[in-house]
Short mmCIF file of C-alpha atoms and ligand atoms in Angstrom, two decimals:
data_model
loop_
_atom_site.label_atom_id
_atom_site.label_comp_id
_atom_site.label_asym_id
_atom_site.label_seq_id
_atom_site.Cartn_x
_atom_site.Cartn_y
_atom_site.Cartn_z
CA UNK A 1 0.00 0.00 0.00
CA UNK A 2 1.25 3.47 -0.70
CA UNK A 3 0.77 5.87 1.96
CA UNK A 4 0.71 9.63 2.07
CA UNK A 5 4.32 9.89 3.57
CA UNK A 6 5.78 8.40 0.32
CA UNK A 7 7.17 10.73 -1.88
CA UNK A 8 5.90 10.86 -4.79
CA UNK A 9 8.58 12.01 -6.87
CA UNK A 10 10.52 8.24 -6.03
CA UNK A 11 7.15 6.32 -6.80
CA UNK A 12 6.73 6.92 -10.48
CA UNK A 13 2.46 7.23 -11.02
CA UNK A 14 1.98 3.81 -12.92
CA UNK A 15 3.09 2.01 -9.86
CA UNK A 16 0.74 4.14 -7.41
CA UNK A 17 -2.28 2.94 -10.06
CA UNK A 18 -0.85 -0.29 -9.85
CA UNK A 19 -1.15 0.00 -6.11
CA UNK A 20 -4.43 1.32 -5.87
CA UNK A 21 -6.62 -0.75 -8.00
CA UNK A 22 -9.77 -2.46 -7.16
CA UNK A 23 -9.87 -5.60 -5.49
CA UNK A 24 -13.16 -6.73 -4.55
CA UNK A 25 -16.12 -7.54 -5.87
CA UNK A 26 -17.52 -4.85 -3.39
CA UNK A 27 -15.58 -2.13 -4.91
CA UNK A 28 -15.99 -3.50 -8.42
CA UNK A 29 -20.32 -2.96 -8.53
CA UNK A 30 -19.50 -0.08 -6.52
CA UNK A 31 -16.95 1.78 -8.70
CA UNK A 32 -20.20 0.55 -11.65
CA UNK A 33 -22.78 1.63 -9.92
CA UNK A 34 -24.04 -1.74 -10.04
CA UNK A 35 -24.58 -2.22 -6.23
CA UNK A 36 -28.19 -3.36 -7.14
CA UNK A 37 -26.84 -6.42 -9.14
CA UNK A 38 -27.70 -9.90 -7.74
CA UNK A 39 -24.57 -11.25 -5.96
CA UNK A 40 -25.65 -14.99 -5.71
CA UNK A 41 -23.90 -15.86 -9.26
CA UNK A 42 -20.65 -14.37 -8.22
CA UNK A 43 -17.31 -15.90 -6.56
CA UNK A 44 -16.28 -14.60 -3.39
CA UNK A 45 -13.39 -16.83 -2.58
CA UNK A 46 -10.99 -16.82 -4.96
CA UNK A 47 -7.61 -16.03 -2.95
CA UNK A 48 -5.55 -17.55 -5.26
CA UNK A 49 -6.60 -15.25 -8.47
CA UNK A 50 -8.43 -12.25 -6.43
CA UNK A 51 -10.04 -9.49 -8.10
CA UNK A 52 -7.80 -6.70 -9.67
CA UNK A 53 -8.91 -4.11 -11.81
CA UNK A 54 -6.75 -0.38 -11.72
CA UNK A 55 -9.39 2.45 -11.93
CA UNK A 56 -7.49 3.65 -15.16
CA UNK A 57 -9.54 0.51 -16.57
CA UNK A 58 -12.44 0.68 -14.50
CA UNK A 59 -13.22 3.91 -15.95
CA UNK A 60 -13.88 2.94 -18.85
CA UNK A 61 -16.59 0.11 -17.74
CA UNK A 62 -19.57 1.89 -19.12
CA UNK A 63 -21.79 2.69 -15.68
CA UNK A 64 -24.81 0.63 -14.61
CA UNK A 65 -24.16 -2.46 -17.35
CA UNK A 66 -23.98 -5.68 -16.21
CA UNK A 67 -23.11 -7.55 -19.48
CA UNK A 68 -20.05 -4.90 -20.33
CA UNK A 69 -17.70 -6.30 -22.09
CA UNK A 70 -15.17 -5.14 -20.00
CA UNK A 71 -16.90 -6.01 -16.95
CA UNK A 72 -17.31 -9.49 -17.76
CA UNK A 73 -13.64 -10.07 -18.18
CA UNK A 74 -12.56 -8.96 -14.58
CA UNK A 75 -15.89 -10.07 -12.58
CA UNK A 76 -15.36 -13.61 -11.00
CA UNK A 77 -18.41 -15.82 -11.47
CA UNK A 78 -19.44 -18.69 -9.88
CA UNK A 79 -19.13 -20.64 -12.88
CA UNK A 80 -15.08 -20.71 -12.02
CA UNK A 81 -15.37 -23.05 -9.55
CA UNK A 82 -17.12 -25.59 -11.58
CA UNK A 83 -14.57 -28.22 -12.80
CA UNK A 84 -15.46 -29.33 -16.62
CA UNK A 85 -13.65 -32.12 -18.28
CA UNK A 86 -11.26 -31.10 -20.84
CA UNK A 87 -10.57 -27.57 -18.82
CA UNK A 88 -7.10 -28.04 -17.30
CA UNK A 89 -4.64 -26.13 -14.80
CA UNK A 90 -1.89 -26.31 -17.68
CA UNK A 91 -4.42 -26.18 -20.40
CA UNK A 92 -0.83 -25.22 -23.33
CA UNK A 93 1.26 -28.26 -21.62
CA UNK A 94 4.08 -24.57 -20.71
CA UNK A 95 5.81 -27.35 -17.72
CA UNK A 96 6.56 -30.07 -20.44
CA UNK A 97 8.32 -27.32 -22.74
CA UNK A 98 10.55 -25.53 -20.05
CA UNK A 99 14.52 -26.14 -20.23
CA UNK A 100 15.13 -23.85 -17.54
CA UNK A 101 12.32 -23.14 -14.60
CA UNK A 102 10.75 -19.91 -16.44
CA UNK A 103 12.08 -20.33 -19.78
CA UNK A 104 9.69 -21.95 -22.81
CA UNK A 105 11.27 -23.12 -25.81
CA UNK A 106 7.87 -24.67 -28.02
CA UNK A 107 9.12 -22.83 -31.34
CA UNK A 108 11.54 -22.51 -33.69
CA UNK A 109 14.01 -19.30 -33.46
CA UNK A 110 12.34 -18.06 -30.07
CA UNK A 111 11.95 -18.64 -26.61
CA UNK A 112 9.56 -16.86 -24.04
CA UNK A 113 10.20 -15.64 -20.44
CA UNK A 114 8.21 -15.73 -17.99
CA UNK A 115 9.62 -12.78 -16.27
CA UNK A 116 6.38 -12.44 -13.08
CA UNK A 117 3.65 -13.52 -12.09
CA UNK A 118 2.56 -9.75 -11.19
CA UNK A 119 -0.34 -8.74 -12.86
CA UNK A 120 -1.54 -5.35 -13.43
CA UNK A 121 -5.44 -6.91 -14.27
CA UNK A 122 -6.65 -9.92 -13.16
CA UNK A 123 -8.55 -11.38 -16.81
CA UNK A 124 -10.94 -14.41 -15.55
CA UNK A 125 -10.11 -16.24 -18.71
CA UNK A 126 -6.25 -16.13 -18.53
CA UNK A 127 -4.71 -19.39 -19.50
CA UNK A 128 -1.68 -19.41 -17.21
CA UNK A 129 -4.32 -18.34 -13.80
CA UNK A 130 -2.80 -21.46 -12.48
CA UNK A 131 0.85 -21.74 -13.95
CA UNK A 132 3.43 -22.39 -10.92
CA UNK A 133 5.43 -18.82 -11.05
CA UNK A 134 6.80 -18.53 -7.97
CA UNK A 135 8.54 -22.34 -9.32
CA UNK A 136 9.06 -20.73 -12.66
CA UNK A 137 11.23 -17.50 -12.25
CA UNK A 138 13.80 -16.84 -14.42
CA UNK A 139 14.89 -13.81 -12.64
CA UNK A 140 15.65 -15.40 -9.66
CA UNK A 141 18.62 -18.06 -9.54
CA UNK A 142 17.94 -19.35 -12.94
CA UNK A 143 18.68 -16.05 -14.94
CA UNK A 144 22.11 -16.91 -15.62
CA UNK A 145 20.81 -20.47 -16.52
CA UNK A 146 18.34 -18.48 -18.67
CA UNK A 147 21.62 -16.40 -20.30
CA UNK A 148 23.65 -19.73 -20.77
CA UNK A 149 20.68 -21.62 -22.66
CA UNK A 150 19.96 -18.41 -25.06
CA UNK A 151 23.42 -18.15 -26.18
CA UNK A 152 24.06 -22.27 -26.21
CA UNK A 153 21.48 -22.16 -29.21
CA UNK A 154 22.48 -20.08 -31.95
CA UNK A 155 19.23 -20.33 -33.84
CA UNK A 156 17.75 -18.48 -30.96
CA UNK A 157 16.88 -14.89 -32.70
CA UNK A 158 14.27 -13.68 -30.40
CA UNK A 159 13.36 -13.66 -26.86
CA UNK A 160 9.85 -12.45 -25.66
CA UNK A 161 9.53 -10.83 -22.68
CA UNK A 162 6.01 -12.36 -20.99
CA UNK A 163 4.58 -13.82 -17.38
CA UNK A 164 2.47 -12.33 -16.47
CA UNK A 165 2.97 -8.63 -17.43
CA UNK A 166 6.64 -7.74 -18.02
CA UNK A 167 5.82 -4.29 -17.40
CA UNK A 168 5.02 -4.54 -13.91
CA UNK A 169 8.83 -4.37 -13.79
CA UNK A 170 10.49 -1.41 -13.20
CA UNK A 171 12.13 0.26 -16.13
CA UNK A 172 15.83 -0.25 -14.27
CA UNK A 173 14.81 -3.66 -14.04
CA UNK A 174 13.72 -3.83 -17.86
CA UNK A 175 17.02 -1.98 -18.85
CA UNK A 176 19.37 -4.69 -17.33
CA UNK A 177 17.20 -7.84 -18.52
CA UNK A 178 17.91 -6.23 -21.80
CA UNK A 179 21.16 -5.22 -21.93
CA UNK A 180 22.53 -8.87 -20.72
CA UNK A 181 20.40 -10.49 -23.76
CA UNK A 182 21.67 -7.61 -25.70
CA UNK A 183 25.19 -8.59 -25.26
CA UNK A 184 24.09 -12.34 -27.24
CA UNK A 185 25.13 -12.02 -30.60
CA UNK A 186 22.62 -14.02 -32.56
CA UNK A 187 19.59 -12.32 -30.74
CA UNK A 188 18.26 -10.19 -33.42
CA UNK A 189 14.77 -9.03 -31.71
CA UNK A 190 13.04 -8.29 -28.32
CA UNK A 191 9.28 -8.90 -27.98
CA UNK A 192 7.14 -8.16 -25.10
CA UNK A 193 3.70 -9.67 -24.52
CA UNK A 194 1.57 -6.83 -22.71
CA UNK A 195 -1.87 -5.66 -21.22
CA UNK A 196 -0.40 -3.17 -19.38
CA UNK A 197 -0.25 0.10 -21.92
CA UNK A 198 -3.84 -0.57 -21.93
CA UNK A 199 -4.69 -1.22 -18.69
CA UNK A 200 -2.73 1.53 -17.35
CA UNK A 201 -1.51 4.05 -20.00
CA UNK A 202 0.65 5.85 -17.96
CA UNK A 203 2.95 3.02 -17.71
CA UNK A 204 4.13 4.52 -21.23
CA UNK A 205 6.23 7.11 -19.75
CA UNK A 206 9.55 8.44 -21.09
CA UNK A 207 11.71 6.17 -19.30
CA UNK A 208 10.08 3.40 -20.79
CA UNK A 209 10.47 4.75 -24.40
CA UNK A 210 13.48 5.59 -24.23
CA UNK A 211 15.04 2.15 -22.55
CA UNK A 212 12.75 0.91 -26.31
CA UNK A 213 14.41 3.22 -28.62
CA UNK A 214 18.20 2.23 -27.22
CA UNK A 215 17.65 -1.22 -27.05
CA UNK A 216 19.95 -2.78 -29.64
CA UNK A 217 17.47 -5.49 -30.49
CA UNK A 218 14.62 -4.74 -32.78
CA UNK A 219 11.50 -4.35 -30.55
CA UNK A 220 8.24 -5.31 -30.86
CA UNK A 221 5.30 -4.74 -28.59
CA UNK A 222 2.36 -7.22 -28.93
CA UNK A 223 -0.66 -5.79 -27.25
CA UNK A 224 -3.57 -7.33 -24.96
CA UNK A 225 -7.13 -5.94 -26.26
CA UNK A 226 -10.52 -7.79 -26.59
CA UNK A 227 -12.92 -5.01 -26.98
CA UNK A 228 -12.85 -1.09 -28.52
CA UNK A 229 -13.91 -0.08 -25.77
CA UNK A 230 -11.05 -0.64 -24.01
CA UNK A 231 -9.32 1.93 -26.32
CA UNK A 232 -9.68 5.55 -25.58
CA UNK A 233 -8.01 8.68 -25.83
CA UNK A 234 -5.67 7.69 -22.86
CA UNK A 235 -4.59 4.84 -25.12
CA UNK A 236 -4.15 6.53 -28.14
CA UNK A 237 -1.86 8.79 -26.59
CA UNK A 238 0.46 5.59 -25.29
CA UNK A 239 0.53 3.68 -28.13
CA UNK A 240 1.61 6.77 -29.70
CA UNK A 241 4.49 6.92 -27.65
CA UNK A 242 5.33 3.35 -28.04
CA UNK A 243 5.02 3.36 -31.72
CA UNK A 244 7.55 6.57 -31.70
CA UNK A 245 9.88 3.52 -29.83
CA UNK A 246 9.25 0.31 -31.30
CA UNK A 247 9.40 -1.44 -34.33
CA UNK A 248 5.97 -2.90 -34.71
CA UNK A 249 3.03 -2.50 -32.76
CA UNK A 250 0.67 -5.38 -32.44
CA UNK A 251 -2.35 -6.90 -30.61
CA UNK A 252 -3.73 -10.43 -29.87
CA UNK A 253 -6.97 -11.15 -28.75
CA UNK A 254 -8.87 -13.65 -27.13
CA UNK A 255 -12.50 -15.01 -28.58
CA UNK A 256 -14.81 -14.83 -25.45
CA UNK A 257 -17.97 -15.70 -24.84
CA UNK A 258 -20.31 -12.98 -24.12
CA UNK A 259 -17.31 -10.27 -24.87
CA UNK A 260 -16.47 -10.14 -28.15
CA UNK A 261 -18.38 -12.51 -29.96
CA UNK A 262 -19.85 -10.86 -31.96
CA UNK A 263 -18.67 -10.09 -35.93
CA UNK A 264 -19.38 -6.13 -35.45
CA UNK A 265 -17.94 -6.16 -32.40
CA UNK A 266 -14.54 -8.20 -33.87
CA UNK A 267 -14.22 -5.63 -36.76
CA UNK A 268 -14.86 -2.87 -34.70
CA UNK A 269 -12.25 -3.95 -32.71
CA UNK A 270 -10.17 -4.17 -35.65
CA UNK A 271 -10.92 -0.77 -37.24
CA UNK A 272 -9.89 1.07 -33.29
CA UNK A 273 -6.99 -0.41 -33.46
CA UNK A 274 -5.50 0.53 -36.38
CA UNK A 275 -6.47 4.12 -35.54
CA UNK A 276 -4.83 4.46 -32.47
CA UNK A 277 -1.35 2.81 -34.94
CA UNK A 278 -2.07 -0.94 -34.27
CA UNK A 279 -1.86 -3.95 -36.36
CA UNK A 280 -4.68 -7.01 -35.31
CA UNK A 281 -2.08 -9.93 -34.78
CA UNK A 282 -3.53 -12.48 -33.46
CA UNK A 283 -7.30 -13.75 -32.40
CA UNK A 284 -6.69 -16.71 -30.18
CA UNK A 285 -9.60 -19.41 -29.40
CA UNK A 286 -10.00 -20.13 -25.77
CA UNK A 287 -7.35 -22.10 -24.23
CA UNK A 288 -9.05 -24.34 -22.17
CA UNK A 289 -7.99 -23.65 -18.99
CA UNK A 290 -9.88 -24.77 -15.33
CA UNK A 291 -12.13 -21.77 -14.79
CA UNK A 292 -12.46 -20.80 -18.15
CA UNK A 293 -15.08 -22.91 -19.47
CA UNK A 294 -17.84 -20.25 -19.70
CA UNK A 295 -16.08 -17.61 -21.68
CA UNK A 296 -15.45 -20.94 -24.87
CA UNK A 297 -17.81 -21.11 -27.76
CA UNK A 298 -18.79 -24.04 -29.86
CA UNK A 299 -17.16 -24.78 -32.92
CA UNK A 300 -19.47 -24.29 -35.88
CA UNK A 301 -19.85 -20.78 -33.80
CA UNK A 302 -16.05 -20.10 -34.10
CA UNK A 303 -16.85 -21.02 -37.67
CA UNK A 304 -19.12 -18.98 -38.39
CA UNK A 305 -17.72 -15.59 -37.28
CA UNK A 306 -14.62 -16.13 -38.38
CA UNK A 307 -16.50 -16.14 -42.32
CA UNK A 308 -18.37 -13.58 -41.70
CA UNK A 309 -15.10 -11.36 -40.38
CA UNK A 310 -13.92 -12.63 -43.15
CA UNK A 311 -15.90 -11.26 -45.69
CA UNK A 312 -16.10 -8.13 -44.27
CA UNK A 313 -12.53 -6.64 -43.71
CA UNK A 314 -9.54 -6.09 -45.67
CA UNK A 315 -6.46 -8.49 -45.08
CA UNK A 316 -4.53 -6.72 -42.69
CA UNK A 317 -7.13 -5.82 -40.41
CA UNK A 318 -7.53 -9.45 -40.27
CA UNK A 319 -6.04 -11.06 -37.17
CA UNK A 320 -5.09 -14.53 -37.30
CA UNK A 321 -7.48 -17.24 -35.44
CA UNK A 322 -5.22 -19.60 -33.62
CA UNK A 323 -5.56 -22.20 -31.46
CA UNK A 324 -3.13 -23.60 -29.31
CA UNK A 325 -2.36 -27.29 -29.21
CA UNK A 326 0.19 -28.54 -27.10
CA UNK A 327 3.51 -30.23 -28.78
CA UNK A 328 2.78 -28.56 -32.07
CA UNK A 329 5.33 -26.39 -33.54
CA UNK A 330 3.53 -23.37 -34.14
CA UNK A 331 0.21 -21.85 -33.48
CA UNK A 332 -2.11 -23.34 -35.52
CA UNK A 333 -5.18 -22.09 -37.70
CA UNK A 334 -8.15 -22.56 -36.33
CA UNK A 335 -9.91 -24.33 -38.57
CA UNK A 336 -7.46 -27.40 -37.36
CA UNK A 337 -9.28 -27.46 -34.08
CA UNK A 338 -11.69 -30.11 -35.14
CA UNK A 339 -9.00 -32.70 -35.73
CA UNK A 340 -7.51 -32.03 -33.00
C1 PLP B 401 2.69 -18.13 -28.36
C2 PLP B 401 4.07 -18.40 -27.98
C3 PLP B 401 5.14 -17.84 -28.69
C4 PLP B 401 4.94 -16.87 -29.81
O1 PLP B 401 4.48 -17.44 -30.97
P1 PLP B 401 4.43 -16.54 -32.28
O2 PLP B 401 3.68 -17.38 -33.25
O3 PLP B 401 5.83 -16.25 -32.67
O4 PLP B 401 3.72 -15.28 -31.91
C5 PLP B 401 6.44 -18.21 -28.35
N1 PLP B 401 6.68 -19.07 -27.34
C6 PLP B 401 5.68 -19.62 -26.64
C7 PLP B 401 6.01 -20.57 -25.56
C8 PLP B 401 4.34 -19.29 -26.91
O5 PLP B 401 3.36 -19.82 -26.18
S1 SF4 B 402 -2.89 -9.64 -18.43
FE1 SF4 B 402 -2.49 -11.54 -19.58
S2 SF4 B 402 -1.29 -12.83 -18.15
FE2 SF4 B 402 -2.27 -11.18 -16.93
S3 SF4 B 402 -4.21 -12.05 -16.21
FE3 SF4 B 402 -4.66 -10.98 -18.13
S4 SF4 B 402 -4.48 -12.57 -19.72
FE4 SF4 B 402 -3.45 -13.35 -17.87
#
């Protein structure tokens, strides 16, 4: 908690918002003016993935709506709780593909980090709510483990920077992660998985940039949005800044249930985006992950939207639907999902 005797000037503002967010349900229907709402359908007891919502985000909940799309990713229902074959605490097999605790090497030419645990949102539908972090730290004794495994395997050209949210690190922290993968010769590019310029804008401040524009790796920020309405003016003012820094800007989305599952809403989604600079990357399907079972969709659903989205926007406003199956050496197309 951050109390009044801090000074502010040694607490940059992204980590007081970090500090600060909601996290209760209480506070949630409060903040939403939805203190009428039946509570019998909700979770109360979920320690182990509470609620956390900063109010940067919460503002833009629209007030009084129970089925926002925005809502419904951060609200815990009761429907977590329920176990449902085929939902799984490792639903992406992450533990069988991990050479060093922290470090996942599924694909050719890259590897991924899973820098934190930390958080700045709490998504109900996240696929790694369960994975073991605390187990799985690379920044802990394992870094130089990490280092030695990266430059062992010269076909390694990029690293991406995930958890978690990378950018609940501090930007000193950032800098020297960097600058010891920057000293490996055949890494060409640094990627960093992120919900965080969204979720909190101000988290794009000049430090940040900057540590972006020196980096000698080619950059590339890959964005967390589901819905337009999670894009404002707040966030067309950071992605600004990061596209002045990096060099691509990207999102991936998840199809939910109930969210964005609609075709308007997809291309809508789409069409925000690339005003506010940003390319739609990928649309993933669901991962099915314990908890997550009421956010999937059936198949011939999937199917269906994904024609219609289809017919209705030009190619590159067109993210790829993917699906994850574990031990496969990419992401694969949707459409794959049957035979799976
Ligand atoms: C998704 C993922 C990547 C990135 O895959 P791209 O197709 O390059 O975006 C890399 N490593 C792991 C472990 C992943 O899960
Ligand atoms: S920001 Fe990403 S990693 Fe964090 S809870 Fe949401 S989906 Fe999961």
């Amino acid at each position: 908690m951050i109390t009044r005797t801090d000074s502010p000037r040694q607490i940059p503002d992204w980590q007081n918002q970090l500090a600060n967010a909601i996290r209760s349900v209480e506070e949630l229907l409060r903040f939403v003016s939805l203190t009428s709402r039946d509570t019998s359908d909700l979770l109360r007891d979920c320690d182990d993935f509470p609620v956390r919502v900063p109010y940067a985000y919460a503002r833009r909940i629209q007030s009084g709506q129970a089925d926002d799309p925005l809502l419904l990713q951060v609200l815990p229902l009761m429907q977590e709780s329920l176990s449902v074959p085929g939902y799984s605490l490792d639903p992406v097999a992450d533990t069988d593909q991990m050479p060093v605790p922290g470090l996942l090497h599924k694909y050719h030419g890259r590897v991924l980090l899973t820098l934190t645990g930390a958080c700045a949102i709490h998504c109900r539908y996240c696929f790694r709510r369960h994975y073991p972090y605390a187990e799985a730290n690379p920044c802990g004794p394992s870094w130089q483990a990490s280092l030695d495994y990266i430059s062992e395997h010269n076909d390694i050209e990029e690293v991406i920077l995930s958890g978690g949210d990378p950018l609940t690190l501090s930007d000193q922290r950032l800098t020297s992660i960097s600058q010891e993968l920057s000293a490996i010769p055949h890494l060409k590019r640094l990627r960093l998985h992120t919900r965080l310029p969204v979720v909190i804008p101000d988290r794009i401040n000049a430090q940040l940039t900057s540590w972006l524009r020196d980096c000698r790796l080619q950059t590339i920020v890959v964005l967390h949005v589901n819905h337009a309405n999670e894009l404002d003016e707040t966030t067309r003012i950071a992605f600004e800044r990061l596209r002045g820094a990096t060099d691509a800007l990207l999102n991936q989305s998840v199809l939910l249930k109930g969210v964005n599952d609609q075709v308007e809403t997809l291309a809508c989604l789409s069409q925000r985006l690339f005003e506010q600079g940003v390319l739609p990357y990928y649309l993933h399907c669901l991962d099915p992950v314990a908890g997550g079972a009421h956010f999937d969709l059936p198949y011939q659903r999937i199917d269906d939207l994904w024609k219609q989205l289809q017919a209705l926007l030009p190619g590159y406003l067109l993210p790829r639907l993917v699906r994850e199956i574990a031990g496969k050496p990419s992401k694969l197309p949707y459409n794959t999902i049957n035979q799976a």
